[in-house]
PDB file of C-alpha atoms in Angstrom:
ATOM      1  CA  UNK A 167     103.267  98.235 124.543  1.00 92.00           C
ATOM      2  CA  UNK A 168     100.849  99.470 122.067  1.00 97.00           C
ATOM      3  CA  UNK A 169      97.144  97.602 121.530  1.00 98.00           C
ATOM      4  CA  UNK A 170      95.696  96.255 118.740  1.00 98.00           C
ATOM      5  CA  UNK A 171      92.086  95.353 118.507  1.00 98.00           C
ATOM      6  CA  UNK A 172      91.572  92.655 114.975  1.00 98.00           C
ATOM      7  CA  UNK A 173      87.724  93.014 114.564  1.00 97.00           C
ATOM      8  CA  UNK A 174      86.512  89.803 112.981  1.00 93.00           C
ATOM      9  CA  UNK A 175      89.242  87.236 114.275  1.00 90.00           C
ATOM     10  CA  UNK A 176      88.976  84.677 111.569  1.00 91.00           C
ATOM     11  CA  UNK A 177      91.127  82.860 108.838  1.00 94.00           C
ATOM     12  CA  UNK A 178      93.500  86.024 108.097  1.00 97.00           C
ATOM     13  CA  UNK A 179      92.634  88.051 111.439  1.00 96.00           C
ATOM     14  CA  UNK A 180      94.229  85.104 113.753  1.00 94.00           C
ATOM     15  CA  UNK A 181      97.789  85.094 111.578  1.00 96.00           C
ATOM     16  CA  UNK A 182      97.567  88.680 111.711  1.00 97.00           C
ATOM     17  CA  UNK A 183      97.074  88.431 115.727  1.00 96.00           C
ATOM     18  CA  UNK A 184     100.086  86.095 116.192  1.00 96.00           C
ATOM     19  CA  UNK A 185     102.399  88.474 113.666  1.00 97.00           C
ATOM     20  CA  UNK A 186     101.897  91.742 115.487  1.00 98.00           C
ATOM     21  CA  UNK A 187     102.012  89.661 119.086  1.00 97.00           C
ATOM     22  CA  UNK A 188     105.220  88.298 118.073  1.00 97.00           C
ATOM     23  CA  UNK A 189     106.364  92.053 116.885  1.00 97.00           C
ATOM     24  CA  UNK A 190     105.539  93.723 120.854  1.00 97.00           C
ATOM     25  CA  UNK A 191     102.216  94.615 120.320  1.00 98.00           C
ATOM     26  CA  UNK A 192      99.371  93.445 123.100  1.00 97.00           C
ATOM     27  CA  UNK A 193      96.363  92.090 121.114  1.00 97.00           C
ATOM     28  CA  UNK A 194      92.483  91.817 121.251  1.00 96.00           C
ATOM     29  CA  UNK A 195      90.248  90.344 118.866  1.00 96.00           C
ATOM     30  CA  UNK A 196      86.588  90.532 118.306  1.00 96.00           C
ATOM     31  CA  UNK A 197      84.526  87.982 117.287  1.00 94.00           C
ATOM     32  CA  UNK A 198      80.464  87.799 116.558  1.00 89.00           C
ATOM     33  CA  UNK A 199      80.632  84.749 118.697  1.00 81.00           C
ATOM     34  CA  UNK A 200      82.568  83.238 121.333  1.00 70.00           C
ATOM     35  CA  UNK A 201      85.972  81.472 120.044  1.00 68.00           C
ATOM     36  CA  UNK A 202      85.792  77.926 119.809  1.00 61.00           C
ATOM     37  CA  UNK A 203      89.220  77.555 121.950  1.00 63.00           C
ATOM     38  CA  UNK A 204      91.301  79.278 123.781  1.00 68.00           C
ATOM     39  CA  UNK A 205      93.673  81.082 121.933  1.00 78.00           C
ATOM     40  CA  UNK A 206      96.830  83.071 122.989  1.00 83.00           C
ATOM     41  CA  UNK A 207      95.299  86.040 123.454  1.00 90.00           C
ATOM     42  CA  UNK A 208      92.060  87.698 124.409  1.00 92.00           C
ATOM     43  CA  UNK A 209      89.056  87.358 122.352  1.00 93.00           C
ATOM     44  CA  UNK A 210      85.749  88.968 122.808  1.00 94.00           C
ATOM     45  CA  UNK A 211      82.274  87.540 121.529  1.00 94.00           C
ATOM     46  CA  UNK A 212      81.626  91.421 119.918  1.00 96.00           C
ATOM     47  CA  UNK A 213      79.047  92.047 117.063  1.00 96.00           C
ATOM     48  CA  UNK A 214      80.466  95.101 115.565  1.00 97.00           C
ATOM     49  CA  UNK A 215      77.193  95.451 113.294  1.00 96.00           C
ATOM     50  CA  UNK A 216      75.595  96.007 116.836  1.00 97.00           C
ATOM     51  CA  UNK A 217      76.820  99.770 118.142  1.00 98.00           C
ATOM     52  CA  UNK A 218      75.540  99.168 121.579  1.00 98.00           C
ATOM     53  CA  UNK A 219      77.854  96.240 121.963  1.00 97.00           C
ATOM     54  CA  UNK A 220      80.573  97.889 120.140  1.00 98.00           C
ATOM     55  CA  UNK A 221      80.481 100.634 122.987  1.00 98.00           C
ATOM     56  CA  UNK A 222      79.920  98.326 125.886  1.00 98.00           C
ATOM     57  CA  UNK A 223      83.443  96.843 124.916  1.00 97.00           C
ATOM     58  CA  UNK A 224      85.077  99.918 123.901  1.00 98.00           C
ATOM     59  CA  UNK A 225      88.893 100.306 124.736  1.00 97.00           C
ATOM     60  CA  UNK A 226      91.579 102.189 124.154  1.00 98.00           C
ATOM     61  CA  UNK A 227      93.684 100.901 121.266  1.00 98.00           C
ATOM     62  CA  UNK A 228      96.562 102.179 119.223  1.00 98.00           C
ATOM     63  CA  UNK A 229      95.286 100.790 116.100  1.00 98.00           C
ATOM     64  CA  UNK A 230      91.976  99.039 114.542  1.00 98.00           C
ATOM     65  CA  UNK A 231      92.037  95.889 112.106  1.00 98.00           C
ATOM     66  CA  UNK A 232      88.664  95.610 110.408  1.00 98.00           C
ATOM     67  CA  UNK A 233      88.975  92.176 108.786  1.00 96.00           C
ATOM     68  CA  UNK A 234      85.558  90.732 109.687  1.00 93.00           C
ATOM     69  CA  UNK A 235      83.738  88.484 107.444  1.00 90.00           C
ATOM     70  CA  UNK A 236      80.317  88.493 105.992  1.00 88.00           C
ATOM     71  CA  UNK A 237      80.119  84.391 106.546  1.00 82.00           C
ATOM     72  CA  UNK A 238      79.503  84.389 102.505  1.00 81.00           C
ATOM     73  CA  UNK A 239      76.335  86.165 103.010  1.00 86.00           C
ATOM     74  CA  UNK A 240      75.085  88.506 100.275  1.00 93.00           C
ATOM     75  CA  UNK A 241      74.178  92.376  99.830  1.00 95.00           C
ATOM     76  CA  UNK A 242      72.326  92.841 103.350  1.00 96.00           C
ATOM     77  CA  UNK A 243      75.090  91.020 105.150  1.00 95.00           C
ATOM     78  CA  UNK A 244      77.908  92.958 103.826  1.00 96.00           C
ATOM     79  CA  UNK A 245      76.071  96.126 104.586  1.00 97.00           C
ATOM     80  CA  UNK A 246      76.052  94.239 108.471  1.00 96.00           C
ATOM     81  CA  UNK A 247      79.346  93.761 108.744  1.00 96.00           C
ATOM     82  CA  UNK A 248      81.873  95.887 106.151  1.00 97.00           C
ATOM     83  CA  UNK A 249      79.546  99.210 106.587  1.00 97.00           C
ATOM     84  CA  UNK A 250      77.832  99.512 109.363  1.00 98.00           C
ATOM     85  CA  UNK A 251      80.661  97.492 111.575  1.00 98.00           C
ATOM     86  CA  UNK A 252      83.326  99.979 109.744  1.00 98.00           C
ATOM     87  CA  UNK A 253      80.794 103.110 110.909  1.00 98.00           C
ATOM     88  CA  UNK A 254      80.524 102.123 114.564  1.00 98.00           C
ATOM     89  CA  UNK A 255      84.273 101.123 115.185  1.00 98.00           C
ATOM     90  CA  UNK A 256      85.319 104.430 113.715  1.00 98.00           C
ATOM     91  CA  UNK A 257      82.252 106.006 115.673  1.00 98.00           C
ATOM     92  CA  UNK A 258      83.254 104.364 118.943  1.00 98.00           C
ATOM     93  CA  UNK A 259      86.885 104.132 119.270  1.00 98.00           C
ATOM     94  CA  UNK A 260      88.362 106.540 117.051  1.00 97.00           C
ATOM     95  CA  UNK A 261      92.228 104.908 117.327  1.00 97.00           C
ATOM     96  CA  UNK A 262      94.706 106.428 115.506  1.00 97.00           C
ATOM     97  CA  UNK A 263      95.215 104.187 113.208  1.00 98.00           C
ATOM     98  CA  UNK A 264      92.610 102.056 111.089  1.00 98.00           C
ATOM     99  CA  UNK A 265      92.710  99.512 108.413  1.00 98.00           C
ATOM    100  CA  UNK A 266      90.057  97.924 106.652  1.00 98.00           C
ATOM    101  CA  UNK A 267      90.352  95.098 104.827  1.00 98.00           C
ATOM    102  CA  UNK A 268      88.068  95.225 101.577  1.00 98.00           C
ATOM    103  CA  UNK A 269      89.212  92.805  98.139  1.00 97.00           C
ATOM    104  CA  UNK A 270      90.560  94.000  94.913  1.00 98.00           C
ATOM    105  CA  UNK A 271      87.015  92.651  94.036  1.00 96.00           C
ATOM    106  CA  UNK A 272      86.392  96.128  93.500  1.00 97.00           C
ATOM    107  CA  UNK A 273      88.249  96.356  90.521  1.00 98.00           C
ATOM    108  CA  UNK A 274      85.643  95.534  87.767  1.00 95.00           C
ATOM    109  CA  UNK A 275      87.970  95.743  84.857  1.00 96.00           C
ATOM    110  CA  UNK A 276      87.565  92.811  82.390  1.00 95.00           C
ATOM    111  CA  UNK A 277      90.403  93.054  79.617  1.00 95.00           C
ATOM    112  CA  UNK A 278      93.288  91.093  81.363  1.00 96.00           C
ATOM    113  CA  UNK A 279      94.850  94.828  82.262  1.00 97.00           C
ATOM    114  CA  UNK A 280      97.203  95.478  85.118  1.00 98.00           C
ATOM    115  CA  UNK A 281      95.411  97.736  87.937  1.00 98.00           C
ATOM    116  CA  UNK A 282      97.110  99.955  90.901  1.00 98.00           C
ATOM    117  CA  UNK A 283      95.456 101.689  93.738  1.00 98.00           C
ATOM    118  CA  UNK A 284      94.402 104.900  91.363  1.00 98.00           C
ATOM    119  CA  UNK A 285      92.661 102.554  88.716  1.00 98.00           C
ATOM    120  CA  UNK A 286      88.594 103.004  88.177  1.00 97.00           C
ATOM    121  CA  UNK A 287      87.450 100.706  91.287  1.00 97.00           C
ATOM    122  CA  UNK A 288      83.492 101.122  89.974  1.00 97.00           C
ATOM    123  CA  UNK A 289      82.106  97.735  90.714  1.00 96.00           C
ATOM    124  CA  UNK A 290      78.930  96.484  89.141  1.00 93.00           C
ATOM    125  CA  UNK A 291      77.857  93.896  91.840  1.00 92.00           C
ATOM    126  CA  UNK A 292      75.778  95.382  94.786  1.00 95.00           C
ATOM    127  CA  UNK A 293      78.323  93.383  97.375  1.00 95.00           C
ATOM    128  CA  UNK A 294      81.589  95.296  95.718  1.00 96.00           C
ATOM    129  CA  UNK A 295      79.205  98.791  95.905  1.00 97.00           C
ATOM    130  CA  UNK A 296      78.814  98.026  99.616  1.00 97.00           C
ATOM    131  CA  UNK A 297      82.730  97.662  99.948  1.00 97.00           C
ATOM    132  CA  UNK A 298      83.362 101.011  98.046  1.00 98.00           C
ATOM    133  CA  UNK A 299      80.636 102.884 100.079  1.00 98.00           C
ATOM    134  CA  UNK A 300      82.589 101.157 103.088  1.00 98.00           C
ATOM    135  CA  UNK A 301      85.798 102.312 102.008  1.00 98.00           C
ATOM    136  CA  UNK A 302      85.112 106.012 100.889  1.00 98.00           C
ATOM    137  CA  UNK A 303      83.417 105.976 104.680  1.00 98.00           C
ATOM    138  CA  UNK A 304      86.818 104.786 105.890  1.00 98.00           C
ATOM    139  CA  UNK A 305      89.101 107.254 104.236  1.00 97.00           C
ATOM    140  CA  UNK A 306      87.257 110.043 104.680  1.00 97.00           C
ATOM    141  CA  UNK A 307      87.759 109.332 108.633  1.00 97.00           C
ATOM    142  CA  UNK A 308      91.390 109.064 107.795  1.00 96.00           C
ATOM    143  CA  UNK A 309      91.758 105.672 107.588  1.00 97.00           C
ATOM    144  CA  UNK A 310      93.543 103.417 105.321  1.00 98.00           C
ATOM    145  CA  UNK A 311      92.128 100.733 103.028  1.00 98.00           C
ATOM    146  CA  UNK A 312      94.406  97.488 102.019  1.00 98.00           C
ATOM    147  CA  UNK A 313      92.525  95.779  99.185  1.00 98.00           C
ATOM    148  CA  UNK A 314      92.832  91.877  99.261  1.00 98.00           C
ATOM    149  CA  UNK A 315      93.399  89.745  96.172  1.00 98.00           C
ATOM    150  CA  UNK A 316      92.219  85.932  96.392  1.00 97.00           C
ATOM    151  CA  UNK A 317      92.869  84.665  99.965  1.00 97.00           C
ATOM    152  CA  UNK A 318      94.875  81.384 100.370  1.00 97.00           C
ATOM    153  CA  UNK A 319      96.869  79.580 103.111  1.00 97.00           C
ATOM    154  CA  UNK A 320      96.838  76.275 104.905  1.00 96.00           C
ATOM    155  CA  UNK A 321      94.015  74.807 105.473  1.00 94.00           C
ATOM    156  CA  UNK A 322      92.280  77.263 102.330  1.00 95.00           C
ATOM    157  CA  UNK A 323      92.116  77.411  98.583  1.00 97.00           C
ATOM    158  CA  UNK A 324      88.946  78.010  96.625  1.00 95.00           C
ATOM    159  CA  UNK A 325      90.731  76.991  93.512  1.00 96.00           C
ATOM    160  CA  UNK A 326      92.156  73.710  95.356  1.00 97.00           C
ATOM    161  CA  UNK A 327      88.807  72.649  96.369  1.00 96.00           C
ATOM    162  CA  UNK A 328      87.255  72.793  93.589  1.00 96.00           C
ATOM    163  CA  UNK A 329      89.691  70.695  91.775  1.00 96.00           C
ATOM    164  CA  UNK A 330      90.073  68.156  94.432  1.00 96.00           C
ATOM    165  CA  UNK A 331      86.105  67.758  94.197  1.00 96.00           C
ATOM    166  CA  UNK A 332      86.183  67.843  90.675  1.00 96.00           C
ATOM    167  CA  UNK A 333      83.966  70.864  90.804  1.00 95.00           C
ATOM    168  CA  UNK A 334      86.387  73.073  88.744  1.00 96.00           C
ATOM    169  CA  UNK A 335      86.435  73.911  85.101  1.00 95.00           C
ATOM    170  CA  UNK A 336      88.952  75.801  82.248  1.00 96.00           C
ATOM    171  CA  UNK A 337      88.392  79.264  81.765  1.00 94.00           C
ATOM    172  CA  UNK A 338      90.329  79.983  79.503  1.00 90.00           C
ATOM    173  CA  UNK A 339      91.799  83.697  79.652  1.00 93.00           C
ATOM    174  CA  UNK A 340      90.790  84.560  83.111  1.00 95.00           C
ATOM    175  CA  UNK A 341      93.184  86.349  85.248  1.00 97.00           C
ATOM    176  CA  UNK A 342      93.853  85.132  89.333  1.00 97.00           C
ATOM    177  CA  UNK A 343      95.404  87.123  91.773  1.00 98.00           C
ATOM    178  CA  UNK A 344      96.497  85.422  94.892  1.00 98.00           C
ATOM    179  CA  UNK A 345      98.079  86.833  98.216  1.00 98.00           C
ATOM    180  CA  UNK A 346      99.143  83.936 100.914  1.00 98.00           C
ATOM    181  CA  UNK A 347      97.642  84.689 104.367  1.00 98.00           C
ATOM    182  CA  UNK A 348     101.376  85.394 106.164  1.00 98.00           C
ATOM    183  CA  UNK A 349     101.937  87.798 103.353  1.00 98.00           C
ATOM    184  CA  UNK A 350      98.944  89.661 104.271  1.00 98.00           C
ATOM    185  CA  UNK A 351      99.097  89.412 107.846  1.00 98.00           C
ATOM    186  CA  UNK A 352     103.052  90.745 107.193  1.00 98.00           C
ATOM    187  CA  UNK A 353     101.252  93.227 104.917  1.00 98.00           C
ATOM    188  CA  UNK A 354      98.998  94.495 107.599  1.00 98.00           C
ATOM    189  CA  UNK A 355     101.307  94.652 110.168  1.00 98.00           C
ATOM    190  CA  UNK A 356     103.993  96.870 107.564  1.00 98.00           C
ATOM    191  CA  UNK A 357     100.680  99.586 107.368  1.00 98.00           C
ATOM    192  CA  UNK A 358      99.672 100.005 111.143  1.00 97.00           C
ATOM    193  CA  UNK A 359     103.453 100.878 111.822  1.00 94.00           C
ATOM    194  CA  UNK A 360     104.306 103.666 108.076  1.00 93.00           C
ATOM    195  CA  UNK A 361     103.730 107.111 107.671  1.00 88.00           C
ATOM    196  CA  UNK A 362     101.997 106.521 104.696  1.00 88.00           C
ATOM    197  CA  UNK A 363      97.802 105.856 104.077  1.00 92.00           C
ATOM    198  CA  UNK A 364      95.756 105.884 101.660  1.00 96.00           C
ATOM    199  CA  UNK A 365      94.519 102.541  99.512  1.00 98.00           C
ATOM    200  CA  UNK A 366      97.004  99.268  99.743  1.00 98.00           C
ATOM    201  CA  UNK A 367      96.717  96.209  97.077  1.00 98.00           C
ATOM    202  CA  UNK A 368      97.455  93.020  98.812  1.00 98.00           C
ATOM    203  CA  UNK A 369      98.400  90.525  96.012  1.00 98.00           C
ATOM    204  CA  UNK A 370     101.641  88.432  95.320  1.00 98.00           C
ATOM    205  CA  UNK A 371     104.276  89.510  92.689  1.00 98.00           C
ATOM    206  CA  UNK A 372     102.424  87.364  89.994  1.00 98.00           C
ATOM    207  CA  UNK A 373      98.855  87.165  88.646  1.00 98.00           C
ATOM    208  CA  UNK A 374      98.097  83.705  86.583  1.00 98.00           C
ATOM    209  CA  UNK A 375      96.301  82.380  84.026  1.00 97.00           C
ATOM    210  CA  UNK A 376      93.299  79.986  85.438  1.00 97.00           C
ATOM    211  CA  UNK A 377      93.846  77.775  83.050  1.00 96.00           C
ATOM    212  CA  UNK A 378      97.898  77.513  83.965  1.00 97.00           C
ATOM    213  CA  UNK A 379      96.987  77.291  87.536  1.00 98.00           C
ATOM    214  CA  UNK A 380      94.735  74.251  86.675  1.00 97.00           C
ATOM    215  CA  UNK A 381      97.737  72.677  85.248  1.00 97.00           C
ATOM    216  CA  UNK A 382      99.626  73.440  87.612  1.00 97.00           C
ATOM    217  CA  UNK A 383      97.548  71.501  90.076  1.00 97.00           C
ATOM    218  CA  UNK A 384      96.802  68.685  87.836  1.00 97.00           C
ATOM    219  CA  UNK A 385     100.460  68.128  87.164  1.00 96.00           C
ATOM    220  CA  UNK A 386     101.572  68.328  91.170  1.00 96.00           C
ATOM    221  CA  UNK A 387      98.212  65.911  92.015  1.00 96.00           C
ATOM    222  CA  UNK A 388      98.751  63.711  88.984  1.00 96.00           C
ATOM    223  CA  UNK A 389      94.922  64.309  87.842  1.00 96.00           C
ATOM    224  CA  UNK A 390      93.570  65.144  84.683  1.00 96.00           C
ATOM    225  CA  UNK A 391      92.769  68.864  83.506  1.00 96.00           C
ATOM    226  CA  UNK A 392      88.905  70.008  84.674  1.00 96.00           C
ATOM    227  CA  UNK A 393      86.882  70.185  81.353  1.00 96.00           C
ATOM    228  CA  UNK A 394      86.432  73.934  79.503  1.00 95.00           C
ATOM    229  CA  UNK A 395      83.592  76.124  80.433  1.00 91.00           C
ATOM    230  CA  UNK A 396      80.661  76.385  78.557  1.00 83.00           C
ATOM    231  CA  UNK A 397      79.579  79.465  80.013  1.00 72.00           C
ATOM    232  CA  UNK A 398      80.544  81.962  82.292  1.00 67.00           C
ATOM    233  CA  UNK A 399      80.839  81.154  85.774  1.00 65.00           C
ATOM    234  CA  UNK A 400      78.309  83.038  88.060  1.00 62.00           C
ATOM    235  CA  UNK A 401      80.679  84.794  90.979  1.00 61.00           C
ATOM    236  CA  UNK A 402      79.006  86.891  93.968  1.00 56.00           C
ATOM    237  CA  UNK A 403      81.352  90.082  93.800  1.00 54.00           C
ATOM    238  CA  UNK A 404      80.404  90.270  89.999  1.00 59.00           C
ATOM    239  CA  UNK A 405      82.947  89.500  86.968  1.00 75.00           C
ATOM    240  CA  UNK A 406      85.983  90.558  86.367  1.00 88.00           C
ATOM    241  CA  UNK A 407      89.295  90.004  85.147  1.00 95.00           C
ATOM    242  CA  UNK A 408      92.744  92.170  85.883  1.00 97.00           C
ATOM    243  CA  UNK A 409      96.107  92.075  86.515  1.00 98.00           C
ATOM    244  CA  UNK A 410      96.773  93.436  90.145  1.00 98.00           C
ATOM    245  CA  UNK A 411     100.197  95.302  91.110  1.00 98.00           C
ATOM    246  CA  UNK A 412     101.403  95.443  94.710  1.00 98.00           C
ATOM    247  CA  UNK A 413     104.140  97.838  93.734  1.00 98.00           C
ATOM    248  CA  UNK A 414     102.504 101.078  95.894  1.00 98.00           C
ATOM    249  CA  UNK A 415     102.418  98.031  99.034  1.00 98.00           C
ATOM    250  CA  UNK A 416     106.393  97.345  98.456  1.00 98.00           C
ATOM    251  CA  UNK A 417     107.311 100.615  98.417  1.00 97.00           C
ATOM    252  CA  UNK A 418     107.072 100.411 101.897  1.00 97.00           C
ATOM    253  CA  UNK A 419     109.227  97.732 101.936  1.00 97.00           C
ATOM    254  CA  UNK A 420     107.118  94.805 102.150  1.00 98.00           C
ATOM    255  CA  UNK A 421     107.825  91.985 100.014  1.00 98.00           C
ATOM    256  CA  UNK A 422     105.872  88.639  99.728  1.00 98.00           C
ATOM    257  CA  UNK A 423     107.145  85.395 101.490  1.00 98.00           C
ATOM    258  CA  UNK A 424     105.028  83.524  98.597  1.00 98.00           C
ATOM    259  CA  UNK A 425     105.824  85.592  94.980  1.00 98.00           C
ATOM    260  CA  UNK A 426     103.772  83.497  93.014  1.00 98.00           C
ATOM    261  CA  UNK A 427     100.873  80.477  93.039  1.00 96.00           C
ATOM    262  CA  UNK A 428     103.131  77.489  92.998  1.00 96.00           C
ATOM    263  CA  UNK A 429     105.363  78.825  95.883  1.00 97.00           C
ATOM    264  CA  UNK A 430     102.413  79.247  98.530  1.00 97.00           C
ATOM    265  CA  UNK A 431     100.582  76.318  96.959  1.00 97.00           C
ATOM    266  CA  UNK A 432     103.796  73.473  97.547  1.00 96.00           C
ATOM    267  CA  UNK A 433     105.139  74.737 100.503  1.00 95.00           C
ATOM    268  CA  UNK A 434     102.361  75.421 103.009  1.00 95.00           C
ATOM    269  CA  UNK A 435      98.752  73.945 101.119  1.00 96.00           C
ATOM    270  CA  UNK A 436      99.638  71.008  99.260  1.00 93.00           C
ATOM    271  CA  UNK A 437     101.148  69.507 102.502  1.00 89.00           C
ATOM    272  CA  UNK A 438      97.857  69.520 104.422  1.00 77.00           C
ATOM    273  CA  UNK A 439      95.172  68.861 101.574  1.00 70.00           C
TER     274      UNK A 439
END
């Protein structure tokens, strides 16, 4: 049975432990601090920023997850947890396969244009350098890199909540890129078991217009559109705005459960909100 150690068991990293559990493999996740409730399979309070306590815990595993969270901290905590956490699990347990989960954040292109895995990723924003330095660290230990677009599921949608609290507001042009949480946990499980590595976008078949998404909701929750901006939004991984394929990701035959906004949003968020 091979092993799987998920560092940073949180919104994405428990779907992603219940996938691979469910496809033979025995799982352990790390968490900063102790789990809440039991789950279905071992977790460990771990601080992977922490190398002494990454080595106290050290097993053997057949492949390495890295899809901790900085806990919406800013520059020092994503050096914390996507660097240094990414240094001492390669450092430590040097498993034969790795994956670190970064976000298409690093993309900084602003026109609207589609981008693929060998499009300029030069970010502006000191958070998305700290991913990039992350990554290059990453692949240059042979690891792979699958690059998340805007995380939603049950339970979790930025966009959603911002509506529902009337928080949100028409920008009009701006690009969003979405990938549902099974379709990355099915995404992550397709790359710890291919021959191929390298750089992965995560992201459903269809970027859309904020503005069309807005509608979308407003038309499904029978509420009136948010007003238009005034002025650019302020966003922590810096502006930008881009079209994101997942064509090098289907290649190896994945496909996403959710194509497109409205088919994640009805069928597994609306339910619960």
């Amino acid at each position: 049975m091979p092993r799987l150690l998920i560092a940073g068991c949180g919104y994405v990293g428990l779907a992603t432990a219940e996938l691979f559990r469910g496809a033979g493999w025995e799982v352990v996740g790390w968490t900063k601090s102790a789990p809440a409730s039991e789950k279905s399979f071992v977790v460990r309070a771990v601080n992977i920023a922490d190398r002494g306590a990454v080595e106290a815990a050290a097993e053997n595993f057949d492949a390495v997850i890295e899809c901790a969270s900085s806990g919406g901290g800013g520059a020092e905590s994503y050096r914390e947890v996507y660097l240094e956490g990414a240094r001492n699990l390669l450092a430590v347990l040097r498993a034969p396969r790795f994956i670190f989960t970064s976000s298409t954040s690093v993309y900084a292109q602003r026109d609207g244009e589609w981008v693929d895995e060998e499009s300029a990723a030069e970010p502006a924003h000191e958070t998305g350098k700290i991913l990039r330095e992350a990554e290059e660290l990453v692949r240059q230990n042979g690891g792979m890199i699958a690059r998340l677009a805007g995380i939603y599921g049950p339970g979790r949608s930025a966009l959603l909540r911002k509506f529902l609290a009337g928080d949100a507001q028409l920008a009009p042009g701006r690009i969003l890129n979405h990938a549902h949480r099974e379709d990355i946990a099915a995404a992550l499980l397709r790359l710890a078991t291919a021959a191929a590595g390298g750089i992965f976008n995560i992201a459903d078949d269809e970027p859309i217009a904020q503005s069309d998404a807005c509608a979308w909701l407003a038309a499904k929750l029978h509420r009136p559109l948010p007003p238009i901006a005034t002025e650019p939004a302020t966003r922590k991984r810096g502006a930008s705005n881009k079209r994101v394929s997942n064509r090098k990701l289907r290649s190896l035959g994945w496909a996403p459960r959710f194509p497109d906004f409205a088919a994640g949003m009805e069928r597994t968020v609306l339910p619960l909100a």
